[in-house]
Protein backbone atom coordinates (compact mmCIF):
# COMPACT_ATOMS: atom_id res chain seq x y z
CA UNK A 1 0.00 0.00 0.00
CA UNK A 2 1.02 3.62 -0.47
CA UNK A 3 3.08 5.02 2.33
CA UNK A 4 4.51 8.45 3.08
CA UNK A 5 7.06 8.82 5.83
CA UNK A 6 8.13 11.96 7.56
CA UNK A 7 10.36 11.98 10.60
CA UNK A 8 8.06 11.82 13.61
CA UNK A 9 10.72 13.19 15.90
CA UNK A 10 10.91 16.93 16.22
CA UNK A 11 13.82 18.66 14.53
CA UNK A 12 15.56 21.11 16.83
CA UNK A 13 17.97 23.61 15.32
CA UNK A 14 19.58 26.90 16.19
CA UNK A 15 18.47 30.16 14.64
CA UNK A 16 20.40 30.97 11.48
CA UNK A 17 21.08 27.35 10.56
CA UNK A 18 19.52 25.47 7.66
CA UNK A 19 16.71 23.11 8.52
CA UNK A 20 16.29 20.05 6.32
CA UNK A 21 13.13 17.96 6.47
CA UNK A 22 12.63 14.67 4.66
CA UNK A 23 9.64 13.09 2.97
CA UNK A 24 9.98 9.51 1.74
CA UNK A 25 7.34 7.51 -0.06
CA UNK A 26 6.81 3.98 -1.25
CA UNK A 27 4.43 2.23 -3.62
CA UNK A 28 3.56 5.57 -5.14
CA UNK A 29 4.33 7.46 -8.31
CA UNK A 30 3.06 10.98 -7.70
CA UNK A 31 2.88 13.60 -10.35
CA UNK A 32 3.11 16.36 -7.77
CA UNK A 33 4.56 16.88 -4.35
CA UNK A 34 3.57 19.74 -2.12
CA UNK A 35 4.82 21.10 1.19
CA UNK A 36 2.58 22.75 3.73
CA UNK A 37 3.16 24.45 7.04
CA UNK A 38 0.75 23.94 9.92
CA UNK A 39 0.69 25.88 13.16
CA UNK A 40 -1.11 24.51 16.24
CA UNK A 41 -4.88 24.84 15.99
CA UNK A 42 -4.79 26.10 12.41
CA UNK A 43 -5.19 24.67 8.95
CA UNK A 44 -2.16 23.89 6.77
CA UNK A 45 -0.74 26.67 4.62
CA UNK A 46 0.62 25.90 1.17
CA UNK A 47 4.32 26.60 0.69
CA UNK A 48 5.65 24.98 -2.48
CA UNK A 49 4.67 22.57 -5.22
CA UNK A 50 7.11 20.57 -7.31
CA UNK A 51 6.30 18.40 -10.31
CA UNK A 52 7.72 14.97 -11.01
CA UNK A 53 9.84 16.28 -13.86
CA UNK A 54 11.36 19.04 -11.71
CA UNK A 55 14.42 18.42 -9.59
CA UNK A 56 14.39 21.52 -7.48
CA UNK A 57 12.27 24.55 -6.71
CA UNK A 58 13.02 27.63 -4.62
CA UNK A 59 10.99 30.35 -2.99
CA UNK A 60 12.75 32.94 -0.88
CA UNK A 61 14.43 30.99 1.96
CA UNK A 62 12.74 27.73 0.99
CA UNK A 63 14.07 25.03 -1.31
CA UNK A 64 12.48 21.72 -2.26
CA UNK A 65 14.08 18.85 -4.11
CA UNK A 66 12.26 15.89 -5.62
CA UNK A 67 14.09 12.69 -6.45
CA UNK A 68 11.69 10.22 -8.07
CA UNK A 69 14.39 7.55 -8.21
CA UNK A 70 15.02 7.68 -4.47
CA UNK A 71 11.31 8.43 -3.90
CA UNK A 72 12.27 11.28 -1.66
CA UNK A 73 11.77 14.99 -1.25
CA UNK A 74 13.93 17.25 0.86
CA UNK A 75 12.63 20.55 2.20
CA UNK A 76 15.19 23.14 3.25
CA UNK A 77 14.73 26.37 5.17
CA UNK A 78 17.86 28.49 5.10
CA UNK A 79 18.71 31.11 7.73
CA UNK A 80 15.98 29.66 9.94
CA UNK A 81 14.14 31.85 12.41
CA UNK A 82 12.10 31.06 15.54
CA UNK A 83 9.03 32.09 13.53
CA UNK A 84 9.68 29.11 11.26
CA UNK A 85 8.80 26.79 14.15
CA UNK A 86 5.80 24.74 13.03
CA UNK A 87 4.83 21.34 11.69
CA UNK A 88 5.65 20.77 8.03
CA UNK A 89 3.59 18.36 5.96
CA UNK A 90 4.37 16.86 2.61
CA UNK A 91 1.57 15.81 0.31
CA UNK A 92 1.53 13.72 -2.85
CA UNK A 93 -1.09 13.51 -5.54
CA UNK A 94 -1.63 12.84 -9.18
CA UNK A 95 -0.58 9.22 -9.18
CA UNK A 96 -2.05 7.55 -12.23
CA UNK A 97 -3.93 10.70 -13.07
CA UNK A 98 -6.10 10.46 -9.99
CA UNK A 99 -6.65 13.20 -7.49
CA UNK A 100 -6.55 11.63 -4.05
CA UNK A 101 -4.02 13.74 -2.16
CA UNK A 102 -2.09 11.83 0.46
CA UNK A 103 -0.45 13.66 3.32
CA UNK A 104 2.42 12.66 5.53
CA UNK A 105 1.98 13.06 9.27
CA UNK A 106 4.39 15.95 9.36
CA UNK A 107 7.60 16.83 11.11
CA UNK A 108 7.74 19.39 13.87
CA UNK A 109 10.48 21.98 13.48
CA UNK A 110 11.65 23.95 16.50
CA UNK A 111 14.06 26.81 15.90
CA UNK A 112 15.82 27.99 19.03
CA UNK A 113 16.92 31.63 19.35
CA UNK B 1 -9.67 38.51 -0.39
CA UNK B 2 -11.30 36.64 2.48
CA UNK B 3 -9.91 33.22 3.27
CA UNK B 4 -11.71 29.94 3.69
CA UNK B 5 -14.15 30.02 6.56
CA UNK B 6 -15.55 27.10 8.49
CA UNK B 7 -18.39 26.98 10.96
CA UNK B 8 -18.71 26.11 13.69
CA UNK B 9 -15.16 26.18 15.02
CA UNK B 10 -15.90 23.84 17.89
CA UNK B 11 -18.58 21.25 18.36
CA UNK B 12 -19.39 18.69 21.04
CA UNK B 13 -21.75 15.85 20.23
CA UNK B 14 -22.64 12.49 21.72
CA UNK B 15 -22.44 9.09 20.10
CA UNK B 16 -25.24 8.34 17.71
CA UNK B 17 -25.98 11.95 16.88
CA UNK B 18 -25.34 13.52 13.52
CA UNK B 19 -23.48 16.70 12.68
CA UNK B 20 -23.27 19.13 9.77
CA UNK B 21 -20.20 21.24 9.17
CA UNK B 22 -20.05 24.18 6.80
CA UNK B 23 -17.30 25.57 4.60
CA UNK B 24 -17.22 28.76 2.54
CA UNK B 25 -14.40 28.74 -0.02
CA UNK B 26 -12.41 31.69 -1.26
CA UNK B 27 -14.38 33.73 -3.75
CA UNK B 28 -13.86 32.34 -7.23
CA UNK B 29 -12.74 28.93 -6.04
CA UNK B 30 -14.94 26.14 -7.32
CA UNK B 31 -13.33 23.12 -5.72
CA UNK B 32 -13.81 22.24 -2.08
CA UNK B 33 -12.10 19.28 -0.41
CA UNK B 34 -12.68 17.92 3.07
CA UNK B 35 -10.11 16.29 5.34
CA UNK B 36 -10.10 14.64 8.71
CA UNK B 37 -7.06 15.20 10.91
CA UNK B 38 -6.30 13.09 13.98
CA UNK B 39 -3.07 12.57 15.92
CA UNK B 40 -3.06 8.89 15.04
CA UNK B 41 -3.86 9.01 11.33
CA UNK B 42 -2.74 12.44 10.31
CA UNK B 43 -4.55 14.32 7.56
CA UNK B 44 -6.84 12.08 5.54
CA UNK B 45 -8.79 13.00 2.43
CA UNK B 46 -12.55 12.61 2.71
CA UNK B 47 -13.94 13.91 -0.60
CA UNK B 48 -13.80 16.71 -3.12
CA UNK B 49 -16.61 18.66 -4.71
CA UNK B 50 -16.42 20.68 -7.87
CA UNK B 51 -19.34 22.46 -9.50
CA UNK B 52 -21.78 20.75 -7.12
CA UNK B 53 -20.53 17.27 -8.05
CA UNK B 54 -18.46 14.92 -5.97
CA UNK B 55 -15.32 14.35 -8.00
CA UNK B 56 -13.23 12.21 -5.72
CA UNK B 57 -13.77 10.24 -2.55
CA UNK B 58 -11.40 8.89 0.06
CA UNK B 59 -11.70 5.70 2.02
CA UNK B 60 -14.31 6.64 4.59
CA UNK B 61 -17.63 4.93 5.43
CA UNK B 62 -20.92 6.09 4.00
CA UNK B 63 -21.73 7.87 7.28
CA UNK B 64 -19.59 10.67 5.91
CA UNK B 65 -21.27 12.62 3.16
CA UNK B 66 -21.18 16.04 1.68
CA UNK B 67 -22.63 18.40 -0.83
CA UNK B 68 -21.82 21.59 -2.60
CA UNK B 69 -24.14 24.41 -3.45
CA UNK B 70 -24.26 26.57 -6.55
CA UNK B 71 -22.28 29.32 -4.78
CA UNK B 72 -19.51 26.74 -4.09
CA UNK B 73 -20.21 26.64 -0.37
CA UNK B 74 -20.01 23.10 0.94
CA UNK B 75 -21.38 21.12 3.83
CA UNK B 76 -20.19 17.87 5.30
CA UNK B 77 -22.45 15.58 7.28
CA UNK B 78 -21.52 12.78 9.61
CA UNK B 79 -24.34 10.54 10.77
CA UNK B 80 -24.43 8.13 13.69
CA UNK B 81 -21.36 9.62 15.31
CA UNK B 82 -18.76 7.35 16.87
CA UNK B 83 -16.09 8.20 19.42
CA UNK B 84 -13.46 7.73 16.73
CA UNK B 85 -14.96 10.57 14.71
CA UNK B 86 -13.48 13.06 17.15
CA UNK B 87 -11.07 15.03 15.03
CA UNK B 88 -10.24 18.31 13.39
CA UNK B 89 -12.20 18.57 10.16
CA UNK B 90 -10.59 20.80 7.58
CA UNK B 91 -11.88 22.04 4.32
CA UNK B 92 -9.71 23.39 1.56
CA UNK B 93 -10.60 25.29 -1.56
CA UNK B 94 -8.81 25.62 -4.85
CA UNK B 95 -9.52 27.38 -8.10
CA UNK B 96 -10.20 24.21 -9.99
CA UNK B 97 -10.31 20.46 -9.55
CA UNK B 98 -7.55 18.01 -10.21
CA UNK B 99 -3.99 17.31 -9.28
CA UNK B 100 -1.35 19.84 -8.57
CA UNK B 101 -3.65 22.59 -7.36
CA UNK B 102 -2.65 24.79 -4.47
CA UNK B 103 -5.16 24.27 -1.71
CA UNK B 104 -6.18 26.95 0.74
CA UNK B 105 -7.25 25.50 4.05
CA UNK B 106 -9.73 26.85 6.52
CA UNK B 107 -9.11 26.93 10.28
CA UNK B 108 -11.04 23.71 10.80
CA UNK B 109 -13.90 22.52 12.98
CA UNK B 110 -12.86 20.68 16.12
CA UNK B 111 -15.42 17.93 16.69
CA UNK B 112 -15.53 16.10 19.99
CA UNK B 113 -17.76 13.05 20.31
CA UNK B 114 -18.59 11.98 23.86
mmCIF file of C-alpha atoms in Angstrom:
data_model
loop_
_atom_site.group_PDB
_atom_site.id
_atom_site.type_symbol
_atom_site.label_atom_id
_atom_site.label_comp_id
_atom_site.label_asym_id
_atom_site.label_seq_id
_atom_site.Cartn_x
_atom_site.Cartn_y
_atom_site.Cartn_z
ATOM 1 C CA UNK A 1 0.000 0.000 0.000
ATOM 2 C CA UNK A 2 1.022 3.619 -0.465
ATOM 3 C CA UNK A 3 3.080 5.024 2.333
ATOM 4 C CA UNK A 4 4.508 8.449 3.081
ATOM 5 C CA UNK A 5 7.058 8.824 5.826
ATOM 6 C CA UNK A 6 8.134 11.961 7.557
ATOM 7 C CA UNK A 7 10.360 11.981 10.600
ATOM 8 C CA UNK A 8 8.060 11.819 13.607
ATOM 9 C CA UNK A 9 10.720 13.189 15.901
ATOM 10 C CA UNK A 10 10.913 16.930 16.216
ATOM 11 C CA UNK A 11 13.824 18.659 14.532
ATOM 12 C CA UNK A 12 15.559 21.112 16.832
ATOM 13 C CA UNK A 13 17.971 23.612 15.320
ATOM 14 C CA UNK A 14 19.581 26.904 16.191
ATOM 15 C CA UNK A 15 18.471 30.158 14.637
ATOM 16 C CA UNK A 16 20.397 30.968 11.483
ATOM 17 C CA UNK A 17 21.083 27.352 10.557
ATOM 18 C CA UNK A 18 19.523 25.471 7.663
ATOM 19 C CA UNK A 19 16.705 23.111 8.522
ATOM 20 C CA UNK A 20 16.287 20.045 6.324
ATOM 21 C CA UNK A 21 13.135 17.962 6.467
ATOM 22 C CA UNK A 22 12.632 14.669 4.665
ATOM 23 C CA UNK A 23 9.645 13.089 2.968
ATOM 24 C CA UNK A 24 9.983 9.511 1.741
ATOM 25 C CA UNK A 25 7.337 7.513 -0.056
ATOM 26 C CA UNK A 26 6.809 3.981 -1.248
ATOM 27 C CA UNK A 27 4.434 2.227 -3.622
ATOM 28 C CA UNK A 28 3.558 5.569 -5.143
ATOM 29 C CA UNK A 29 4.335 7.464 -8.313
ATOM 30 C CA UNK A 30 3.056 10.978 -7.698
ATOM 31 C CA UNK A 31 2.877 13.600 -10.354
ATOM 32 C CA UNK A 32 3.109 16.361 -7.771
ATOM 33 C CA UNK A 33 4.563 16.876 -4.352
ATOM 34 C CA UNK A 34 3.574 19.745 -2.122
ATOM 35 C CA UNK A 35 4.818 21.095 1.188
ATOM 36 C CA UNK A 36 2.583 22.750 3.730
ATOM 37 C CA UNK A 37 3.164 24.451 7.040
ATOM 38 C CA UNK A 38 0.752 23.943 9.922
ATOM 39 C CA UNK A 39 0.686 25.880 13.162
ATOM 40 C CA UNK A 40 -1.110 24.510 16.238
ATOM 41 C CA UNK A 41 -4.882 24.837 15.988
ATOM 42 C CA UNK A 42 -4.787 26.098 12.409
ATOM 43 C CA UNK A 43 -5.193 24.673 8.951
ATOM 44 C CA UNK A 44 -2.165 23.893 6.768
ATOM 45 C CA UNK A 45 -0.738 26.672 4.624
ATOM 46 C CA UNK A 46 0.615 25.898 1.167
ATOM 47 C CA UNK A 47 4.319 26.596 0.693
ATOM 48 C CA UNK A 48 5.649 24.979 -2.481
ATOM 49 C CA UNK A 49 4.673 22.568 -5.223
ATOM 50 C CA UNK A 50 7.111 20.574 -7.308
ATOM 51 C CA UNK A 51 6.298 18.395 -10.314
ATOM 52 C CA UNK A 52 7.721 14.967 -11.008
ATOM 53 C CA UNK A 53 9.840 16.284 -13.860
ATOM 54 C CA UNK A 54 11.362 19.038 -11.714
ATOM 55 C CA UNK A 55 14.420 18.420 -9.588
ATOM 56 C CA UNK A 56 14.390 21.522 -7.477
ATOM 57 C CA UNK A 57 12.274 24.552 -6.706
ATOM 58 C CA UNK A 58 13.019 27.632 -4.625
ATOM 59 C CA UNK A 59 10.993 30.355 -2.992
ATOM 60 C CA UNK A 60 12.754 32.940 -0.876
ATOM 61 C CA UNK A 61 14.430 30.993 1.962
ATOM 62 C CA UNK A 62 12.741 27.726 0.989
ATOM 63 C CA UNK A 63 14.067 25.030 -1.305
ATOM 64 C CA UNK A 64 12.477 21.721 -2.257
ATOM 65 C CA UNK A 65 14.079 18.849 -4.108
ATOM 66 C CA UNK A 66 12.258 15.894 -5.621
ATOM 67 C CA UNK A 67 14.086 12.686 -6.452
ATOM 68 C CA UNK A 68 11.686 10.224 -8.068
ATOM 69 C CA UNK A 69 14.394 7.548 -8.207
ATOM 70 C CA UNK A 70 15.018 7.682 -4.471
ATOM 71 C CA UNK A 71 11.310 8.434 -3.895
ATOM 72 C CA UNK A 72 12.273 11.275 -1.662
ATOM 73 C CA UNK A 73 11.771 14.991 -1.246
ATOM 74 C CA UNK A 74 13.931 17.254 0.860
ATOM 75 C CA UNK A 75 12.628 20.553 2.198
ATOM 76 C CA UNK A 76 15.187 23.145 3.247
ATOM 77 C CA UNK A 77 14.727 26.374 5.167
ATOM 78 C CA UNK A 78 17.864 28.489 5.105
ATOM 79 C CA UNK A 79 18.706 31.107 7.734
ATOM 80 C CA UNK A 80 15.981 29.659 9.939
ATOM 81 C CA UNK A 81 14.142 31.854 12.414
ATOM 82 C CA UNK A 82 12.099 31.061 15.537
ATOM 83 C CA UNK A 83 9.025 32.092 13.528
ATOM 84 C CA UNK A 84 9.677 29.105 11.262
ATOM 85 C CA UNK A 85 8.804 26.787 14.151
ATOM 86 C CA UNK A 86 5.798 24.740 13.030
ATOM 87 C CA UNK A 87 4.834 21.338 11.694
ATOM 88 C CA UNK A 88 5.655 20.768 8.032
ATOM 89 C CA UNK A 89 3.592 18.360 5.959
ATOM 90 C CA UNK A 90 4.375 16.863 2.608
ATOM 91 C CA UNK A 91 1.568 15.809 0.312
ATOM 92 C CA UNK A 92 1.531 13.723 -2.846
ATOM 93 C CA UNK A 93 -1.089 13.512 -5.542
ATOM 94 C CA UNK A 94 -1.633 12.837 -9.175
ATOM 95 C CA UNK A 95 -0.578 9.216 -9.183
ATOM 96 C CA UNK A 96 -2.048 7.546 -12.233
ATOM 97 C CA UNK A 97 -3.930 10.700 -13.067
ATOM 98 C CA UNK A 98 -6.104 10.458 -9.993
ATOM 99 C CA UNK A 99 -6.651 13.204 -7.485
ATOM 100 C CA UNK A 100 -6.553 11.634 -4.051
ATOM 101 C CA UNK A 101 -4.023 13.741 -2.162
ATOM 102 C CA UNK A 102 -2.088 11.829 0.464
ATOM 103 C CA UNK A 103 -0.446 13.660 3.324
ATOM 104 C CA UNK A 104 2.417 12.656 5.528
ATOM 105 C CA UNK A 105 1.981 13.058 9.273
ATOM 106 C CA UNK A 106 4.387 15.949 9.364
ATOM 107 C CA UNK A 107 7.600 16.833 11.115
ATOM 108 C CA UNK A 108 7.738 19.395 13.873
ATOM 109 C CA UNK A 109 10.482 21.981 13.479
ATOM 110 C CA UNK A 110 11.655 23.952 16.500
ATOM 111 C CA UNK A 111 14.060 26.809 15.901
ATOM 112 C CA UNK A 112 15.819 27.989 19.028
ATOM 113 C CA UNK A 113 16.922 31.628 19.353
ATOM 114 C CA UNK B 1 -9.671 38.509 -0.390
ATOM 115 C CA UNK B 2 -11.298 36.641 2.480
ATOM 116 C CA UNK B 3 -9.909 33.224 3.267
ATOM 117 C CA UNK B 4 -11.707 29.935 3.688
ATOM 118 C CA UNK B 5 -14.151 30.025 6.561
ATOM 119 C CA UNK B 6 -15.548 27.105 8.491
ATOM 120 C CA UNK B 7 -18.386 26.980 10.962
ATOM 121 C CA UNK B 8 -18.712 26.114 13.688
ATOM 122 C CA UNK B 9 -15.164 26.183 15.018
ATOM 123 C CA UNK B 10 -15.903 23.840 17.891
ATOM 124 C CA UNK B 11 -18.583 21.245 18.356
ATOM 125 C CA UNK B 12 -19.388 18.693 21.038
ATOM 126 C CA UNK B 13 -21.749 15.846 20.228
ATOM 127 C CA UNK B 14 -22.641 12.488 21.722
ATOM 128 C CA UNK B 15 -22.444 9.092 20.100
ATOM 129 C CA UNK B 16 -25.244 8.338 17.713
ATOM 130 C CA UNK B 17 -25.977 11.952 16.882
ATOM 131 C CA UNK B 18 -25.341 13.520 13.521
ATOM 132 C CA UNK B 19 -23.480 16.700 12.679
ATOM 133 C CA UNK B 20 -23.266 19.129 9.773
ATOM 134 C CA UNK B 21 -20.197 21.236 9.173
ATOM 135 C CA UNK B 22 -20.048 24.176 6.804
ATOM 136 C CA UNK B 23 -17.302 25.567 4.596
ATOM 137 C CA UNK B 24 -17.221 28.755 2.538
ATOM 138 C CA UNK B 25 -14.403 28.742 -0.018
ATOM 139 C CA UNK B 26 -12.415 31.689 -1.257
ATOM 140 C CA UNK B 27 -14.383 33.732 -3.745
ATOM 141 C CA UNK B 28 -13.863 32.336 -7.234
ATOM 142 C CA UNK B 29 -12.738 28.925 -6.038
ATOM 143 C CA UNK B 30 -14.943 26.142 -7.320
ATOM 144 C CA UNK B 31 -13.329 23.125 -5.721
ATOM 145 C CA UNK B 32 -13.807 22.237 -2.076
ATOM 146 C CA UNK B 33 -12.104 19.280 -0.413
ATOM 147 C CA UNK B 34 -12.678 17.918 3.066
ATOM 148 C CA UNK B 35 -10.113 16.290 5.336
ATOM 149 C CA UNK B 36 -10.098 14.636 8.713
ATOM 150 C CA UNK B 37 -7.057 15.198 10.910
ATOM 151 C CA UNK B 38 -6.299 13.088 13.980
ATOM 152 C CA UNK B 39 -3.070 12.572 15.917
ATOM 153 C CA UNK B 40 -3.064 8.890 15.039
ATOM 154 C CA UNK B 41 -3.860 9.006 11.332
ATOM 155 C CA UNK B 42 -2.741 12.442 10.309
ATOM 156 C CA UNK B 43 -4.550 14.323 7.562
ATOM 157 C CA UNK B 44 -6.839 12.083 5.545
ATOM 158 C CA UNK B 45 -8.794 13.000 2.434
ATOM 159 C CA UNK B 46 -12.554 12.609 2.706
ATOM 160 C CA UNK B 47 -13.939 13.914 -0.602
ATOM 161 C CA UNK B 48 -13.798 16.708 -3.123
ATOM 162 C CA UNK B 49 -16.609 18.655 -4.709
ATOM 163 C CA UNK B 50 -16.416 20.682 -7.871
ATOM 164 C CA UNK B 51 -19.345 22.456 -9.495
ATOM 165 C CA UNK B 52 -21.778 20.752 -7.118
ATOM 166 C CA UNK B 53 -20.530 17.266 -8.045
ATOM 167 C CA UNK B 54 -18.465 14.916 -5.969
ATOM 168 C CA UNK B 55 -15.325 14.355 -7.998
ATOM 169 C CA UNK B 56 -13.230 12.207 -5.724
ATOM 170 C CA UNK B 57 -13.767 10.242 -2.553
ATOM 171 C CA UNK B 58 -11.399 8.893 0.056
ATOM 172 C CA UNK B 59 -11.702 5.701 2.017
ATOM 173 C CA UNK B 60 -14.314 6.643 4.590
ATOM 174 C CA UNK B 61 -17.628 4.926 5.431
ATOM 175 C CA UNK B 62 -20.916 6.095 4.002
ATOM 176 C CA UNK B 63 -21.726 7.871 7.281
ATOM 177 C CA UNK B 64 -19.587 10.672 5.908
ATOM 178 C CA UNK B 65 -21.275 12.622 3.162
ATOM 179 C CA UNK B 66 -21.176 16.042 1.675
ATOM 180 C CA UNK B 67 -22.632 18.398 -0.828
ATOM 181 C CA UNK B 68 -21.816 21.588 -2.599
ATOM 182 C CA UNK B 69 -24.136 24.411 -3.448
ATOM 183 C CA UNK B 70 -24.257 26.571 -6.552
ATOM 184 C CA UNK B 71 -22.283 29.316 -4.776
ATOM 185 C CA UNK B 72 -19.513 26.735 -4.092
ATOM 186 C CA UNK B 73 -20.210 26.636 -0.373
ATOM 187 C CA UNK B 74 -20.011 23.103 0.935
ATOM 188 C CA UNK B 75 -21.378 21.118 3.826
ATOM 189 C CA UNK B 76 -20.191 17.871 5.304
ATOM 190 C CA UNK B 77 -22.447 15.585 7.277
ATOM 191 C CA UNK B 78 -21.522 12.778 9.609
ATOM 192 C CA UNK B 79 -24.337 10.540 10.768
ATOM 193 C CA UNK B 80 -24.427 8.126 13.689
ATOM 194 C CA UNK B 81 -21.360 9.622 15.312
ATOM 195 C CA UNK B 82 -18.758 7.352 16.869
ATOM 196 C CA UNK B 83 -16.092 8.197 19.421
ATOM 197 C CA UNK B 84 -13.462 7.729 16.730
ATOM 198 C CA UNK B 85 -14.963 10.570 14.708
ATOM 199 C CA UNK B 86 -13.479 13.056 17.153
ATOM 200 C CA UNK B 87 -11.068 15.033 15.025
ATOM 201 C CA UNK B 88 -10.239 18.311 13.390
ATOM 202 C CA UNK B 89 -12.198 18.575 10.157
ATOM 203 C CA UNK B 90 -10.593 20.803 7.581
ATOM 204 C CA UNK B 91 -11.882 22.039 4.318
ATOM 205 C CA UNK B 92 -9.710 23.393 1.559
ATOM 206 C CA UNK B 93 -10.601 25.292 -1.562
ATOM 207 C CA UNK B 94 -8.810 25.621 -4.852
ATOM 208 C CA UNK B 95 -9.521 27.384 -8.101
ATOM 209 C CA UNK B 96 -10.201 24.213 -9.987
ATOM 210 C CA UNK B 97 -10.310 20.465 -9.548
ATOM 211 C CA UNK B 98 -7.551 18.010 -10.212
ATOM 212 C CA UNK B 99 -3.992 17.305 -9.275
ATOM 213 C CA UNK B 100 -1.348 19.843 -8.571
ATOM 214 C CA UNK B 101 -3.647 22.588 -7.359
ATOM 215 C CA UNK B 102 -2.645 24.786 -4.468
ATOM 216 C CA UNK B 103 -5.156 24.272 -1.706
ATOM 217 C CA UNK B 104 -6.179 26.945 0.736
ATOM 218 C CA UNK B 105 -7.249 25.498 4.054
ATOM 219 C CA UNK B 106 -9.727 26.852 6.525
ATOM 220 C CA UNK B 107 -9.110 26.927 10.285
ATOM 221 C CA UNK B 108 -11.039 23.713 10.802
ATOM 222 C CA UNK B 109 -13.895 22.517 12.982
ATOM 223 C CA UNK B 110 -12.863 20.681 16.117
ATOM 224 C CA UNK B 111 -15.425 17.932 16.687
ATOM 225 C CA UNK B 112 -15.525 16.098 19.990
ATOM 226 C CA UNK B 113 -17.756 13.053 20.313
ATOM 227 C CA UNK B 114 -18.593 11.983 23.860
#
